[in-house]
Amino acid sequence: SSSSSSSLSEEISTLSMQLRKLKVSAIWCNEIESLQDIAKEQETARGNFPGPCPVIYHGPLDYSLAAVEDYGAAAVVVPAGAILDLLDDDGSLV
């Protein structure tokens, strides 16, 4: 239901805020939906202290790298064996 997903989103945002206040260096996330909530909450700290933490996505590569970046990832962990799958014919990242 939408109220339970809204509640989960609020819990993720609260966790994100608490991690930032504890001065973690980065937040690792393996779910694309959570990535968006965490990145959005981290952005609210821009210009403040402590500032936003980078959010690193290390989940399934079911999305393009551009889509993961759009969701707010500062970096993406790519398994070595999957790198060639992310390149198009001219060697550029997909």
XYZ file of N, CA and C in Angstrom:
282
model
N 0.837 -1.191 0.000
C 0.000 0.000 0.000
C 0.873 1.243 0.000
N 0.312 2.355 -0.430
C 1.105 3.581 -0.536
C 1.483 4.130 0.831
N 0.640 3.908 1.851
C 0.998 4.408 3.184
C 2.170 3.640 3.765
N 2.253 2.332 3.491
C 3.391 1.569 4.005
C 4.657 1.924 3.246
N 4.571 2.186 1.920
C 5.759 2.595 1.182
C 6.183 4.002 1.590
N 5.212 4.860 1.909
C 5.523 6.207 2.392
C 6.221 6.125 3.749
N 5.738 5.238 4.611
C 6.338 5.046 5.925
C 7.767 4.526 5.791
N 7.972 3.572 4.882
C 9.309 3.035 4.651
C 10.231 4.129 4.125
N 9.733 4.953 3.211
C 10.518 6.057 2.674
C 10.925 7.019 3.790
N 10.009 7.313 4.703
C 10.318 8.188 5.841
C 11.371 7.558 6.745
N 11.273 6.241 6.964
C 12.259 5.548 7.802
C 13.636 5.584 7.146
N 13.684 5.397 5.840
C 14.958 5.438 5.116
C 15.549 6.839 5.188
N 14.716 7.861 5.038
C 15.197 9.242 5.139
C 15.736 9.540 6.533
N 15.063 9.041 7.559
C 15.527 9.236 8.936
C 16.865 8.537 9.141
N 16.996 7.304 8.646
C 18.262 6.581 8.746
C 19.367 7.355 8.034
N 19.076 7.863 6.841
C 20.054 8.635 6.078
C 20.542 9.841 6.875
N 19.608 10.564 7.480
C 19.955 11.750 8.274
C 20.827 11.352 9.473
N 20.460 10.273 10.154
C 21.226 9.841 11.321
C 22.637 9.414 10.931
N 22.767 8.717 9.803
C 24.104 8.306 9.346
C 24.974 9.530 9.064
N 24.401 10.548 8.435
C 25.150 11.777 8.152
C 25.592 12.436 9.445
N 24.684 12.517 10.422
C 25.018 13.151 11.701
C 26.093 12.386 12.452
N 26.194 11.077 12.198
C 27.252 10.270 12.801
C 28.565 10.397 12.032
N 28.537 11.215 10.975
C 29.720 11.538 10.172
C 30.299 10.340 9.432
N 29.411 9.483 8.894
C 29.912 8.393 8.064
C 30.539 8.982 6.807
N 31.470 8.272 6.219
C 32.168 8.766 5.031
C 31.344 8.609 3.766
N 30.536 7.546 3.715
C 29.704 7.274 2.542
C 28.596 6.322 2.964
N 27.558 6.280 2.155
C 26.451 5.354 2.400
C 26.372 4.418 1.202
N 26.399 3.123 1.483
C 26.304 2.106 0.439
C 24.868 1.610 0.391
N 24.336 1.473 -0.805
C 22.940 1.100 -0.970
C 22.821 0.075 -2.097
N 22.008 -0.970 -1.882
C 21.851 -1.985 -2.924
C 20.426 -2.068 -3.479
N 19.582 -1.113 -3.154
C 18.221 -1.081 -3.690
C 17.992 0.268 -4.362
N 17.565 0.234 -5.609
C 17.420 1.472 -6.379
C 16.387 2.411 -5.755
N 15.300 1.866 -5.191
C 14.272 2.708 -4.582
C 14.814 3.415 -3.341
N 15.552 2.689 -2.523
C 16.158 3.285 -1.334
C 17.226 4.303 -1.724
N 17.956 4.011 -2.790
C 18.988 4.927 -3.274
C 18.396 6.313 -3.510
N 17.259 6.366 -4.162
C 16.635 7.648 -4.466
C 16.246 8.388 -3.184
N 15.664 7.683 -2.219
C 15.271 8.317 -0.953
C 16.486 8.818 -0.181
N 17.532 8.006 -0.133
C 18.736 8.386 0.613
C 19.411 9.579 -0.054
N 19.572 9.528 -1.359
C 20.241 10.614 -2.071
C 19.459 11.922 -1.931
N 18.148 11.827 -1.993
C 17.312 13.028 -1.858
C 17.477 13.635 -0.462
N 17.498 12.786 0.562
C 17.670 13.283 1.933
C 19.069 13.863 2.115
N 20.093 13.218 1.564
C 21.458 13.726 1.693
C 21.587 15.106 1.051
N 20.910 15.321 -0.054
C 20.966 16.612 -0.740
C 20.448 17.738 0.137
N 19.553 17.442 1.075
C 19.024 18.492 1.952
C 20.116 19.073 2.848
N 21.245 18.380 2.963
C 22.341 18.846 3.827
C 23.351 19.704 3.077
N 23.168 19.878 1.777
C 24.123 20.683 1.010
C 24.213 22.087 1.604
N 25.442 22.539 1.865
C 25.663 23.858 2.444
C 25.634 23.863 3.965
N 25.355 22.742 4.576
C 25.309 22.627 6.035
C 26.465 21.776 6.532
N 26.588 21.713 7.841
C 27.571 20.811 8.448
C 26.841 19.879 9.394
N 27.000 18.582 9.290
C 27.789 17.934 8.240
C 27.056 17.969 6.904
N 27.833 18.031 5.843
C 27.271 18.069 4.492
C 26.819 16.693 4.046
N 26.350 16.606 2.821
C 25.841 15.334 2.319
C 26.938 14.290 2.170
N 26.582 13.044 2.411
C 27.483 11.913 2.189
C 27.283 11.410 0.764
N 28.340 10.962 0.117
C 28.145 10.321 -1.184
C 27.394 8.996 -0.989
N 26.522 8.694 -1.926
C 25.760 7.447 -1.867
C 26.275 6.545 -2.984
N 26.718 5.354 -2.609
C 27.319 4.410 -3.544
C 26.351 3.258 -3.779
N 26.005 3.022 -5.042
C 25.085 1.937 -5.397
C 25.888 0.679 -5.694
N 25.514 -0.423 -5.051
C 26.201 -1.694 -5.299
C 25.186 -2.824 -5.497
N 24.064 -2.479 -6.080
C 23.010 -3.461 -6.324
C 23.070 -4.035 -7.717
N 22.006 -4.727 -8.099
C 21.969 -5.337 -9.436
C 22.036 -4.271 -10.523
N 22.695 -4.614 -11.607
C 22.846 -3.667 -12.707
C 21.716 -3.853 -13.716
N 20.495 -3.798 -13.209
C 19.307 -3.924 -14.056
C 18.954 -2.589 -14.704
N 19.703 -1.552 -14.385
C 19.437 -0.201 -14.863
C 20.691 0.307 -15.557
N 20.526 1.280 -16.444
C 21.699 1.879 -17.067
C 22.449 2.693 -16.018
N 23.720 2.933 -16.256
C 24.498 3.750 -15.325
C 23.915 5.153 -15.245
N 23.399 5.665 -16.371
C 22.780 6.994 -16.358
C 21.552 7.016 -15.456
N 20.764 5.942 -15.480
C 19.570 5.876 -14.622
C 19.969 5.836 -13.155
N 21.000 5.066 -12.821
C 21.467 4.988 -11.436
C 21.979 6.357 -10.987
N 22.665 7.058 -11.870
C 23.126 8.412 -11.553
C 21.933 9.340 -11.339
N 20.910 9.213 -12.184
C 19.701 10.036 -12.031
C 19.014 9.782 -10.696
N 19.121 8.561 -10.182
C 18.534 8.232 -8.885
C 19.358 8.810 -7.744
N 20.554 9.324 -8.033
C 21.330 10.016 -7.020
C 22.646 9.385 -6.625
N 23.042 8.304 -7.277
C 24.304 7.653 -6.909
C 25.497 8.527 -7.262
N 26.433 8.631 -6.324
C 27.687 9.332 -6.577
C 28.684 8.392 -7.249
N 28.487 7.079 -7.034
C 29.360 6.059 -7.615
C 28.576 4.764 -7.727
N 29.077 3.874 -8.587
C 28.444 2.573 -8.793
C 29.532 1.516 -8.740
N 29.311 0.466 -7.964
C 30.229 -0.666 -7.929
C 29.822 -1.614 -9.050
N 30.775 -1.910 -9.925
C 30.512 -2.792 -11.058
C 31.414 -4.010 -10.925
N 30.815 -5.208 -10.847
C 31.653 -6.413 -10.795
C 32.552 -6.479 -12.034
N 33.790 -6.918 -11.847
C 34.749 -6.944 -12.949
C 34.209 -7.692 -14.160
N 33.505 -8.780 -13.949
C 32.981 -9.568 -15.055
C 31.871 -8.887 -15.823
N 31.292 -7.843 -15.272
C 30.172 -7.158 -15.928
C 30.609 -5.925 -16.711
N 31.865 -5.546 -16.598
C 32.310 -4.308 -17.243
C 32.127 -4.365 -18.754
N 32.494 -5.472 -19.384
C 32.365 -5.563 -20.834
C 30.915 -5.453 -21.282
N 29.980 -5.910 -20.441
C 28.558 -5.810 -20.774
C 28.075 -4.367 -20.766
N 28.806 -3.480 -20.113
C 28.398 -2.082 -20.011
C 28.977 -1.209 -21.116
N 29.738 -1.807 -22.026
C 30.361 -1.047 -23.105
C 29.613 -1.274 -24.412
N 29.470 -0.222 -25.200
C 28.862 -0.406 -26.514
C 29.965 -0.735 -27.518
N 29.638 -0.781 -28.798
C 30.572 -1.230 -29.824
C 31.856 -0.402 -29.917
N 31.777 0.894 -29.596
C 32.979 1.721 -29.679
C 33.723 1.831 -28.352
N 33.308 1.047 -27.339
C 34.003 1.045 -26.063
C 33.530 2.069 -25.072
N 32.462 2.798 -25.396
C 31.907 3.785 -24.475
C 30.931 3.118 -23.507
N 30.826 3.695 -22.310
C 29.870 3.152 -21.348
C 28.445 3.355 -21.836
N 27.630 2.352 -21.620
C 26.220 2.418 -22.002
C 25.467 3.284 -21.022
